[in-house]
């Protein structure tokens, strides 16, 4: 009997459409592989998983003048966009004050609580406390929206054809918006990967993700997305990849109590104990809690309220400290799927477009929060 590892099975499944980077599998397909007694669910990269993203850095013997010339060529090609050049100080971020797509006619589609809008890609930059007006402390997580742009829109018909969803045809038609975040120097990526961003006219992005949207919520490629895509008080879902702990025992992985530390216990303090299933079933049942790999899985934290938005640096303060992922990791933010927490009024639809001559407040607070620029005690 030949035992194939989960990696070999995954690679064999992906080779079905390896010749076409935009066909089945490019939008994210769940692949189940069995490794020992645990069924692992792995989500393939939602976009261009068959393209090599980064290239090997090599000293090509370029002089300082040639390197300066290449930098000028890149800057002239991507006018109005800033990126950190390789092996140099990062450039200051350029804040977009107007929408380049203001003249594009929008479809007359009415927003409903069941309408799916696009989401954002943000970076988890830490935890920060806020205070209510009654003095209670509220812990929040800061999510910074970094240079989000729409890369591509895929129609519902094309999406159903790619994923092979003929049984869902005509039922809940939804398209796909591919969003990129955190633009970088094109010289850091391969030519094939940079070609994905040609129609949108933006810098190659470090992070890509897809969002299912309803008809009428689509956006043209190149549309910038800001933190004001959401409003203070709305509820969102945050998805990310949990911390990778590696191989761990049952005490750390599942919270087992362990064996007594005295009274004759020998080298059995942090073990799981018996894993038997009885006399007749002489095997270990699937799903038995045992030592193994911990973390590095996709998780979604649902129903989190937005308490504060910083419009200058595009930072969203969400009321939670359980955001999946480590600090500086990428997360996906989108409207919540919990029916009881749907917004009562229409949010910016299909997204927020800055208006020329209209300046927003730097910080937008929830009505329950205390602002430190306001008095806390009033004397009559």
mmCIF file of C-alpha atoms in Angstrom:
data_model
loop_
_atom_site.group_PDB
_atom_site.id
_atom_site.type_symbol
_atom_site.label_atom_id
_atom_site.label_comp_id
_atom_site.label_asym_id
_atom_site.label_seq_id
_atom_site.Cartn_x
_atom_site.Cartn_y
_atom_site.Cartn_z
ATOM 1 C CA UNK A 1 0.000 0.000 0.000
ATOM 2 C CA UNK A 2 1.375 3.415 -0.996
ATOM 3 C CA UNK A 3 0.711 6.281 1.406
ATOM 4 C CA UNK A 4 0.662 9.698 -0.209
ATOM 5 C CA UNK A 5 1.226 12.785 1.896
ATOM 6 C CA UNK A 6 -1.266 15.637 2.044
ATOM 7 C CA UNK A 7 1.120 17.880 0.102
ATOM 8 C CA UNK A 8 1.313 15.394 -2.777
ATOM 9 C CA UNK A 9 -2.480 15.049 -2.860
ATOM 10 C CA UNK A 10 -2.904 18.839 -2.841
ATOM 11 C CA UNK A 11 -0.398 19.296 -5.660
ATOM 12 C CA UNK A 12 -2.057 16.586 -7.723
ATOM 13 C CA UNK A 13 -5.431 18.305 -7.283
ATOM 14 C CA UNK A 14 -3.999 21.655 -8.334
ATOM 15 C CA UNK A 15 -2.404 20.218 -11.475
ATOM 16 C CA UNK A 16 -5.828 19.863 -13.052
ATOM 17 C CA UNK A 17 -5.809 23.445 -14.272
ATOM 18 C CA UNK A 18 -2.147 24.303 -13.897
ATOM 19 C CA UNK A 19 -1.976 25.455 -17.499
ATOM 20 C CA UNK A 20 -4.571 28.225 -17.021
ATOM 21 C CA UNK A 21 -4.100 30.627 -14.155
ATOM 22 C CA UNK A 22 -7.625 32.109 -14.427
ATOM 23 C CA UNK A 23 -9.645 28.907 -14.551
ATOM 24 C CA UNK A 24 -10.895 26.473 -11.952
ATOM 25 C CA UNK A 25 -9.184 26.925 -8.624
ATOM 26 C CA UNK A 26 -8.033 30.500 -9.063
ATOM 27 C CA UNK A 27 -10.983 31.851 -7.075
ATOM 28 C CA UNK A 28 -10.361 29.642 -4.072
ATOM 29 C CA UNK A 29 -11.563 26.054 -3.771
ATOM 30 C CA UNK A 30 -11.682 23.932 -0.658
ATOM 31 C CA UNK A 31 -9.515 20.828 -0.974
ATOM 32 C CA UNK A 32 -9.902 18.119 1.642
ATOM 33 C CA UNK A 33 -6.876 15.981 2.406
ATOM 34 C CA UNK A 34 -6.582 13.359 5.091
ATOM 35 C CA UNK A 35 -3.394 13.208 7.092
ATOM 36 C CA UNK A 36 -3.368 10.530 9.794
ATOM 37 C CA UNK A 37 -6.736 10.817 11.619
ATOM 38 C CA UNK A 38 -7.331 14.521 11.056
ATOM 39 C CA UNK A 39 -9.121 16.013 8.048
ATOM 40 C CA UNK A 40 -7.408 19.245 7.062
ATOM 41 C CA UNK A 41 -9.153 21.940 5.079
ATOM 42 C CA UNK A 42 -6.835 24.040 3.013
ATOM 43 C CA UNK A 43 -7.909 27.012 0.945
ATOM 44 C CA UNK A 44 -5.865 27.633 -2.136
ATOM 45 C CA UNK A 45 -4.760 31.179 -2.858
ATOM 46 C CA UNK A 46 -7.769 33.058 -4.216
ATOM 47 C CA UNK A 47 -5.878 34.630 -7.086
ATOM 48 C CA UNK A 48 -3.057 33.572 -9.414
ATOM 49 C CA UNK A 49 -1.752 30.706 -7.321
ATOM 50 C CA UNK A 50 0.108 29.290 -10.299
ATOM 51 C CA UNK A 51 2.148 32.426 -10.930
ATOM 52 C CA UNK A 52 5.471 32.921 -9.242
ATOM 53 C CA UNK A 53 5.093 36.080 -7.186
ATOM 54 C CA UNK A 54 8.564 37.203 -6.155
ATOM 55 C CA UNK A 55 11.865 36.860 -7.908
ATOM 56 C CA UNK A 56 15.321 36.103 -6.577
ATOM 57 C CA UNK A 57 17.272 39.206 -5.728
ATOM 58 C CA UNK A 58 20.589 39.341 -7.534
ATOM 59 C CA UNK A 59 23.242 41.986 -7.979
ATOM 60 C CA UNK A 60 23.187 42.651 -11.698
ATOM 61 C CA UNK A 61 26.150 44.996 -11.632
ATOM 62 C CA UNK A 62 24.088 48.126 -12.213
ATOM 63 C CA UNK A 63 25.719 51.418 -11.488
ATOM 64 C CA UNK A 64 24.155 54.020 -9.261
ATOM 65 C CA UNK A 65 23.146 56.072 -12.303
ATOM 66 C CA UNK A 66 21.387 53.101 -13.908
ATOM 67 C CA UNK A 67 19.526 52.326 -10.702
ATOM 68 C CA UNK A 68 18.385 55.942 -10.487
ATOM 69 C CA UNK A 69 17.241 55.779 -14.103
ATOM 70 C CA UNK A 70 15.171 52.645 -13.431
ATOM 71 C CA UNK A 71 13.576 54.316 -10.421
ATOM 72 C CA UNK A 72 12.589 57.307 -12.542
ATOM 73 C CA UNK A 73 11.043 55.033 -15.179
ATOM 74 C CA UNK A 74 8.931 53.271 -12.564
ATOM 75 C CA UNK A 75 7.826 56.564 -11.019
ATOM 76 C CA UNK A 76 6.867 58.007 -14.401
ATOM 77 C CA UNK A 77 4.799 54.921 -15.190
ATOM 78 C CA UNK A 78 2.881 54.990 -11.910
ATOM 79 C CA UNK A 79 2.182 58.704 -11.550
ATOM 80 C CA UNK A 80 0.646 59.775 -8.246
ATOM 81 C CA UNK A 81 1.432 56.511 -6.452
ATOM 82 C CA UNK A 82 4.076 56.017 -3.797
ATOM 83 C CA UNK A 83 5.920 52.870 -2.862
ATOM 84 C CA UNK A 84 8.958 51.997 -0.732
ATOM 85 C CA UNK A 85 11.913 51.454 -3.080
ATOM 86 C CA UNK A 86 14.173 48.459 -2.361
ATOM 87 C CA UNK A 87 16.980 49.034 0.118
ATOM 88 C CA UNK A 88 16.006 52.648 0.732
ATOM 89 C CA UNK A 89 13.996 54.787 3.111
ATOM 90 C CA UNK A 90 10.220 54.452 2.641
ATOM 91 C CA UNK A 91 8.500 57.292 0.839
ATOM 92 C CA UNK A 92 5.663 59.242 2.487
ATOM 93 C CA UNK A 93 2.193 58.015 1.639
ATOM 94 C CA UNK A 94 0.230 60.075 -0.872
ATOM 95 C CA UNK A 95 -3.365 60.597 0.228
ATOM 96 C CA UNK A 96 -5.875 60.526 -2.612
ATOM 97 C CA UNK A 97 -8.250 63.478 -2.275
ATOM 98 C CA UNK A 98 -10.550 62.733 -5.191
ATOM 99 C CA UNK A 99 -11.961 59.746 -7.004
ATOM 100 C CA UNK A 100 -10.604 59.131 -10.527
ATOM 101 C CA UNK A 101 -13.874 57.391 -11.414
ATOM 102 C CA UNK A 102 -16.316 60.158 -10.557
ATOM 103 C CA UNK A 103 -17.421 60.439 -14.182
ATOM 104 C CA UNK A 104 -18.263 56.728 -14.473
ATOM 105 C CA UNK A 105 -22.078 56.327 -14.491
ATOM 106 C CA UNK A 106 -23.369 54.212 -11.627
ATOM 107 C CA UNK A 107 -26.158 51.694 -11.915
ATOM 108 C CA UNK A 108 -29.444 52.582 -10.289
ATOM 109 C CA UNK A 109 -29.510 49.745 -7.774
ATOM 110 C CA UNK A 110 -31.184 50.139 -4.414
ATOM 111 C CA UNK A 111 -29.328 48.899 -1.340
ATOM 112 C CA UNK A 112 -30.998 46.262 0.832
ATOM 113 C CA UNK A 113 -29.753 44.499 3.989
ATOM 114 C CA UNK A 114 -29.119 41.433 1.823
ATOM 115 C CA UNK A 115 -26.833 43.313 -0.555
ATOM 116 C CA UNK A 116 -23.222 42.151 -0.608
ATOM 117 C CA UNK A 117 -20.639 44.915 -0.922
ATOM 118 C CA UNK A 118 -16.891 44.696 -1.406
ATOM 119 C CA UNK A 119 -14.590 44.334 1.574
ATOM 120 C CA UNK A 120 -11.202 45.699 2.588
ATOM 121 C CA UNK A 121 -7.765 44.253 3.248
ATOM 122 C CA UNK A 122 -6.170 45.623 6.407
ATOM 123 C CA UNK A 123 -3.162 45.026 8.607
ATOM 124 C CA UNK A 124 -3.507 44.191 12.290
ATOM 125 C CA UNK A 125 -1.289 46.764 13.990
ATOM 126 C CA UNK A 126 -2.082 46.163 17.667
ATOM 127 C CA UNK A 127 -4.499 46.587 20.570
ATOM 128 C CA UNK A 128 -5.539 49.907 22.076
ATOM 129 C CA UNK A 129 -7.935 50.811 24.929
ATOM 130 C CA UNK A 130 -10.852 53.216 24.600
ATOM 131 C CA UNK A 131 -13.183 54.468 27.328
ATOM 132 C CA UNK A 132 -16.936 54.845 27.503
ATOM 133 C CA UNK A 133 -18.602 57.933 28.889
ATOM 134 C CA UNK A 134 -19.226 56.113 32.186
ATOM 135 C CA UNK A 135 -15.500 55.383 32.591
ATOM 136 C CA UNK A 136 -15.457 51.720 31.586
ATOM 137 C CA UNK A 137 -12.498 50.601 29.501
ATOM 138 C CA UNK A 138 -13.125 48.984 26.135
ATOM 139 C CA UNK A 139 -10.318 47.075 24.415
ATOM 140 C CA UNK A 140 -10.113 47.498 20.649
ATOM 141 C CA UNK A 141 -7.934 46.211 17.823
ATOM 142 C CA UNK A 142 -6.485 48.620 15.273
ATOM 143 C CA UNK A 143 -6.837 47.586 11.621
ATOM 144 C CA UNK A 144 -5.086 49.838 9.104
ATOM 145 C CA UNK A 145 -6.388 49.849 5.539
ATOM 146 C CA UNK A 146 -3.286 50.019 3.352
ATOM 147 C CA UNK A 147 -3.593 51.292 -0.218
ATOM 148 C CA UNK A 148 -6.644 49.246 -1.263
ATOM 149 C CA UNK A 149 -7.614 49.200 -4.943
ATOM 150 C CA UNK A 150 -9.968 47.150 -7.072
ATOM 151 C CA UNK A 151 -7.897 44.930 -9.389
ATOM 152 C CA UNK A 152 -10.508 43.020 -11.383
ATOM 153 C CA UNK A 153 -14.226 42.325 -11.561
ATOM 154 C CA UNK A 154 -15.578 38.919 -12.560
ATOM 155 C CA UNK A 155 -19.208 38.703 -13.625
ATOM 156 C CA UNK A 156 -21.591 36.152 -12.041
ATOM 157 C CA UNK A 157 -21.822 34.168 -15.284
ATOM 158 C CA UNK A 158 -18.062 33.924 -15.623
ATOM 159 C CA UNK A 159 -17.666 33.081 -11.942
ATOM 160 C CA UNK A 160 -20.175 30.222 -12.128
ATOM 161 C CA UNK A 161 -18.477 28.895 -15.230
ATOM 162 C CA UNK A 162 -15.058 28.884 -13.559
ATOM 163 C CA UNK A 163 -16.072 27.191 -10.321
ATOM 164 C CA UNK A 164 -18.346 24.721 -12.092
ATOM 165 C CA UNK A 165 -21.426 25.789 -10.153
ATOM 166 C CA UNK A 166 -24.073 24.803 -12.665
ATOM 167 C CA UNK A 167 -26.445 23.728 -9.890
ATOM 168 C CA UNK A 168 -26.353 27.288 -8.499
ATOM 169 C CA UNK A 169 -27.124 28.821 -11.867
ATOM 170 C CA UNK A 170 -29.804 31.493 -11.617
ATOM 171 C CA UNK A 171 -29.829 31.320 -7.810
ATOM 172 C CA UNK A 172 -28.282 34.179 -5.845
ATOM 173 C CA UNK A 173 -26.151 35.538 -8.717
ATOM 174 C CA UNK A 174 -23.017 37.183 -7.355
ATOM 175 C CA UNK A 175 -19.896 38.477 -8.987
ATOM 176 C CA UNK A 176 -16.375 38.654 -7.644
ATOM 177 C CA UNK A 177 -14.293 41.740 -6.917
ATOM 178 C CA UNK A 178 -10.565 41.142 -6.579
ATOM 179 C CA UNK A 179 -9.035 43.687 -4.186
ATOM 180 C CA UNK A 180 -5.323 44.312 -3.678
ATOM 181 C CA UNK A 181 -3.546 46.028 -0.797
ATOM 182 C CA UNK A 182 -0.114 47.392 0.055
ATOM 183 C CA UNK A 183 1.492 48.438 -3.226
ATOM 184 C CA UNK A 184 5.204 47.820 -3.660
ATOM 185 C CA UNK A 185 8.027 48.310 -6.126
ATOM 186 C CA UNK A 186 7.341 46.328 -9.336
ATOM 187 C CA UNK A 187 11.007 45.310 -9.472
ATOM 188 C CA UNK A 188 10.407 43.048 -6.481
ATOM 189 C CA UNK A 189 7.900 40.856 -8.357
ATOM 190 C CA UNK A 190 7.978 38.694 -11.428
ATOM 191 C CA UNK A 191 6.824 39.869 -14.831
ATOM 192 C CA UNK A 192 3.904 37.386 -14.851
ATOM 193 C CA UNK A 193 2.640 38.608 -11.495
ATOM 194 C CA UNK A 194 2.908 42.277 -12.489
ATOM 195 C CA UNK A 195 0.840 41.589 -15.610
ATOM 196 C CA UNK A 196 -2.218 40.962 -13.404
ATOM 197 C CA UNK A 197 -2.311 44.655 -12.485
ATOM 198 C CA UNK A 198 -2.059 46.019 -16.019
ATOM 199 C CA UNK A 199 -5.815 46.688 -16.590
ATOM 200 C CA UNK A 200 -6.176 48.466 -13.236
ATOM 201 C CA UNK A 201 -3.111 50.675 -13.696
ATOM 202 C CA UNK A 202 -1.960 50.375 -10.082
ATOM 203 C CA UNK A 203 1.230 49.163 -8.473
ATOM 204 C CA UNK A 204 1.607 45.429 -7.846
ATOM 205 C CA UNK A 205 0.100 44.549 -4.493
ATOM 206 C CA UNK A 206 1.555 42.402 -1.748
ATOM 207 C CA UNK A 207 -1.858 41.036 -0.751
ATOM 208 C CA UNK A 208 -4.785 39.960 -2.929
ATOM 209 C CA UNK A 209 -8.225 38.750 -1.955
ATOM 210 C CA UNK A 210 -11.647 38.248 -3.487
ATOM 211 C CA UNK A 211 -15.079 39.331 -2.284
ATOM 212 C CA UNK A 212 -18.451 38.097 -3.505
ATOM 213 C CA UNK A 213 -20.654 41.059 -4.432
ATOM 214 C CA UNK A 214 -24.253 41.434 -5.520
ATOM 215 C CA UNK A 215 -25.222 42.825 -8.939
ATOM 216 C CA UNK A 216 -24.918 46.593 -8.746
ATOM 217 C CA UNK A 217 -22.083 46.500 -6.194
ATOM 218 C CA UNK A 218 -19.330 46.055 -8.764
ATOM 219 C CA UNK A 219 -16.587 48.652 -9.091
ATOM 220 C CA UNK A 220 -14.315 49.425 -12.063
ATOM 221 C CA UNK A 221 -10.652 48.359 -11.825
ATOM 222 C CA UNK A 222 -8.491 51.000 -10.218
ATOM 223 C CA UNK A 223 -11.116 52.258 -7.764
ATOM 224 C CA UNK A 224 -9.490 53.221 -4.433
ATOM 225 C CA UNK A 225 -11.073 51.941 -1.230
ATOM 226 C CA UNK A 226 -10.802 53.780 2.082
ATOM 227 C CA UNK A 227 -11.615 53.106 5.720
ATOM 228 C CA UNK A 228 -14.784 55.185 5.247
ATOM 229 C CA UNK A 229 -16.148 52.262 3.258
ATOM 230 C CA UNK A 230 -17.566 51.333 6.686
ATOM 231 C CA UNK A 231 -19.255 53.539 9.252
ATOM 232 C CA UNK A 232 -18.849 53.948 12.978
ATOM 233 C CA UNK A 233 -21.338 51.709 14.768
ATOM 234 C CA UNK A 234 -21.649 49.125 11.982
ATOM 235 C CA UNK A 235 -20.865 45.454 12.563
ATOM 236 C CA UNK A 236 -18.283 43.665 10.432
ATOM 237 C CA UNK A 237 -16.685 40.246 10.099
ATOM 238 C CA UNK A 238 -12.898 39.927 10.195
ATOM 239 C CA UNK A 239 -11.188 36.920 8.614
ATOM 240 C CA UNK A 240 -7.536 36.006 8.909
ATOM 241 C CA UNK A 241 -5.022 33.253 9.425
ATOM 242 C CA UNK A 242 -4.385 32.278 13.030
ATOM 243 C CA UNK A 243 -0.979 32.189 14.677
ATOM 244 C CA UNK A 244 1.163 29.218 13.741
ATOM 245 C CA UNK A 245 2.190 27.421 16.945
ATOM 246 C CA UNK A 246 3.729 24.387 15.264
ATOM 247 C CA UNK A 247 3.558 20.937 16.856
ATOM 248 C CA UNK A 248 2.008 21.143 20.333
ATOM 249 C CA UNK A 249 0.795 18.721 22.961
ATOM 250 C CA UNK A 250 -2.737 18.242 24.219
ATOM 251 C CA UNK A 251 -2.263 20.559 27.218
ATOM 252 C CA UNK A 252 -1.481 23.594 25.086
ATOM 253 C CA UNK A 253 -3.528 22.547 22.072
ATOM 254 C CA UNK A 254 -6.796 21.564 23.761
ATOM 255 C CA UNK A 255 -6.337 22.701 27.352
ATOM 256 C CA UNK A 256 -6.027 19.265 28.987
ATOM 257 C CA UNK A 257 -5.459 19.214 32.724
ATOM 258 C CA UNK A 258 -2.706 16.629 32.682
ATOM 259 C CA UNK A 259 -1.859 13.978 35.250
ATOM 260 C CA UNK A 260 -1.066 14.592 38.942
ATOM 261 C CA UNK A 261 2.425 15.821 39.679
ATOM 262 C CA UNK A 262 2.910 13.543 42.677
ATOM 263 C CA UNK A 263 1.820 10.207 44.188
ATOM 264 C CA UNK A 264 3.811 7.963 41.937
ATOM 265 C CA UNK A 265 3.327 9.708 38.609
ATOM 266 C CA UNK A 266 6.311 9.067 36.358
ATOM 267 C CA UNK A 267 6.843 10.903 33.053
ATOM 268 C CA UNK A 268 3.123 11.274 32.482
ATOM 269 C CA UNK A 269 2.453 14.835 33.614
ATOM 270 C CA UNK A 270 1.365 16.420 30.324
ATOM 271 C CA UNK A 271 0.118 13.392 28.420
ATOM 272 C CA UNK A 272 -3.413 12.896 27.200
ATOM 273 C CA UNK A 273 -4.046 9.539 28.795
ATOM 274 C CA UNK A 274 -5.948 6.690 27.200
ATOM 275 C CA UNK A 275 -7.285 7.055 23.663
ATOM 276 C CA UNK A 276 -9.191 3.772 23.582
ATOM 277 C CA UNK A 277 -12.790 3.608 22.402
ATOM 278 C CA UNK A 278 -14.009 0.486 24.165
ATOM 279 C CA UNK A 279 -13.763 -3.282 23.767
ATOM 280 C CA UNK A 280 -15.533 -3.802 20.441
ATOM 281 C CA UNK A 281 -14.211 -0.785 18.559
ATOM 282 C CA UNK A 282 -10.519 -1.583 18.634
ATOM 283 C CA UNK A 283 -9.376 1.588 16.908
ATOM 284 C CA UNK A 284 -8.906 5.268 17.474
ATOM 285 C CA UNK A 285 -11.999 7.186 16.446
ATOM 286 C CA UNK A 286 -11.632 10.065 13.970
ATOM 287 C CA UNK A 287 -11.424 13.440 15.672
ATOM 288 C CA UNK A 288 -9.672 12.188 18.793
ATOM 289 C CA UNK A 289 -7.879 15.047 20.545
ATOM 290 C CA UNK A 290 -4.194 14.238 20.275
ATOM 291 C CA UNK A 291 -0.913 16.128 19.863
ATOM 292 C CA UNK A 292 -0.404 17.702 16.456
ATOM 293 C CA UNK A 293 -0.046 20.887 14.475
ATOM 294 C CA UNK A 294 -1.704 23.889 16.117
ATOM 295 C CA UNK A 295 -2.813 27.097 14.423
ATOM 296 C CA UNK A 296 -2.175 28.459 10.918
ATOM 297 C CA UNK A 297 -5.828 28.037 9.931
ATOM 298 C CA UNK A 298 -8.341 30.436 8.408
ATOM 299 C CA UNK A 299 -10.813 31.760 10.961
ATOM 300 C CA UNK A 300 -13.583 34.386 10.862
ATOM 301 C CA UNK A 301 -14.478 36.583 13.840
ATOM 302 C CA UNK A 302 -18.088 37.664 13.249
ATOM 303 C CA UNK A 303 -20.243 40.454 14.566
ATOM 304 C CA UNK A 304 -17.584 42.984 15.669
ATOM 305 C CA UNK A 305 -18.632 46.592 16.142
ATOM 306 C CA UNK A 306 -16.640 49.527 14.785
ATOM 307 C CA UNK A 307 -16.097 52.111 17.530
ATOM 308 C CA UNK A 308 -13.724 54.570 15.895
ATOM 309 C CA UNK A 309 -12.319 55.434 12.446
ATOM 310 C CA UNK A 310 -9.244 57.551 11.781
ATOM 311 C CA UNK A 311 -9.670 59.090 8.324
ATOM 312 C CA UNK A 312 -6.112 60.458 8.094
ATOM 313 C CA UNK A 313 -4.301 57.125 8.409
ATOM 314 C CA UNK A 314 -7.260 54.867 7.455
ATOM 315 C CA UNK A 315 -7.347 53.034 10.782
ATOM 316 C CA UNK A 316 -10.451 51.158 11.957
ATOM 317 C CA UNK A 317 -10.932 50.459 15.687
ATOM 318 C CA UNK A 318 -13.007 47.300 16.217
ATOM 319 C CA UNK A 319 -14.327 46.173 19.581
ATOM 320 C CA UNK A 320 -12.429 42.926 20.032
ATOM 321 C CA UNK A 321 -9.029 41.530 20.950
ATOM 322 C CA UNK A 322 -9.585 38.118 19.341
ATOM 323 C CA UNK A 323 -8.776 39.055 15.757
ATOM 324 C CA UNK A 324 -7.182 36.004 14.080
ATOM 325 C CA UNK A 325 -3.535 36.432 13.194
ATOM 326 C CA UNK A 326 -0.407 37.924 14.676
ATOM 327 C CA UNK A 327 0.586 41.573 14.698
ATOM 328 C CA UNK A 328 1.287 43.006 11.213
ATOM 329 C CA UNK A 329 -0.633 40.184 9.531
ATOM 330 C CA UNK A 330 -3.222 40.797 6.817
ATOM 331 C CA UNK A 331 -6.938 40.409 7.559
ATOM 332 C CA UNK A 332 -10.096 40.772 5.487
ATOM 333 C CA UNK A 333 -12.935 43.053 6.636
ATOM 334 C CA UNK A 334 -16.435 42.802 5.185
ATOM 335 C CA UNK A 335 -20.046 43.400 6.192
ATOM 336 C CA UNK A 336 -21.289 40.958 8.787
ATOM 337 C CA UNK A 337 -23.369 37.970 7.791
ATOM 338 C CA UNK A 338 -25.283 37.855 11.100
ATOM 339 C CA UNK A 339 -28.900 38.842 10.287
ATOM 340 C CA UNK A 340 -29.542 40.474 13.656
ATOM 341 C CA UNK A 341 -26.597 42.852 13.145
ATOM 342 C CA UNK A 342 -27.340 44.055 9.636
ATOM 343 C CA UNK A 343 -27.141 47.871 9.284
ATOM 344 C CA UNK A 344 -30.476 49.640 9.618
ATOM 345 C CA UNK A 345 -29.628 52.368 7.104
ATOM 346 C CA UNK A 346 -27.761 52.194 3.822
ATOM 347 C CA UNK A 347 -23.937 52.363 4.124
ATOM 348 C CA UNK A 348 -21.807 54.034 1.392
ATOM 349 C CA UNK A 349 -22.939 52.085 -1.658
ATOM 350 C CA UNK A 350 -21.171 50.666 -3.560
ATOM 351 C CA UNK A 351 -18.310 52.365 -1.708
ATOM 352 C CA UNK A 352 -17.200 55.726 -0.312
ATOM 353 C CA UNK A 353 -16.003 58.307 -2.856
ATOM 354 C CA UNK A 354 -14.142 61.385 -1.541
ATOM 355 C CA UNK A 355 -15.676 64.708 -2.498
ATOM 356 C CA UNK A 356 -13.519 67.619 -3.560
ATOM 357 C CA UNK A 357 -13.604 70.495 -1.112
ATOM 358 C CA UNK A 358 -15.154 68.429 1.695
ATOM 359 C CA UNK A 359 -12.835 67.685 4.599
ATOM 360 C CA UNK A 360 -13.718 64.958 7.072
ATOM 361 C CA UNK A 361 -12.892 64.918 10.739
ATOM 362 C CA UNK A 362 -9.666 63.177 11.511
ATOM 363 C CA UNK A 363 -11.348 60.878 14.051
ATOM 364 C CA UNK A 364 -14.922 59.615 13.980
ATOM 365 C CA UNK A 365 -16.133 58.283 17.359
ATOM 366 C CA UNK A 366 -19.063 56.158 18.414
ATOM 367 C CA UNK A 367 -21.638 58.001 20.479
ATOM 368 C CA UNK A 368 -20.895 55.830 23.535
ATOM 369 C CA UNK A 369 -17.168 56.703 23.642
ATOM 370 C CA UNK A 370 -15.585 59.459 25.680
ATOM 371 C CA UNK A 371 -13.484 61.940 23.723
ATOM 372 C CA UNK A 372 -10.516 63.328 25.602
ATOM 373 C CA UNK A 373 -10.865 66.726 23.922
ATOM 374 C CA UNK A 374 -14.224 67.151 25.680
ATOM 375 C CA UNK A 375 -14.861 67.785 29.405
ATOM 376 C CA UNK A 376 -15.614 64.727 31.514
ATOM 377 C CA UNK A 377 -17.351 66.590 34.395
ATOM 378 C CA UNK A 378 -19.915 69.384 34.108
ATOM 379 C CA UNK A 379 -20.615 71.730 37.010
ATOM 380 C CA UNK A 380 -24.046 73.370 37.148
#
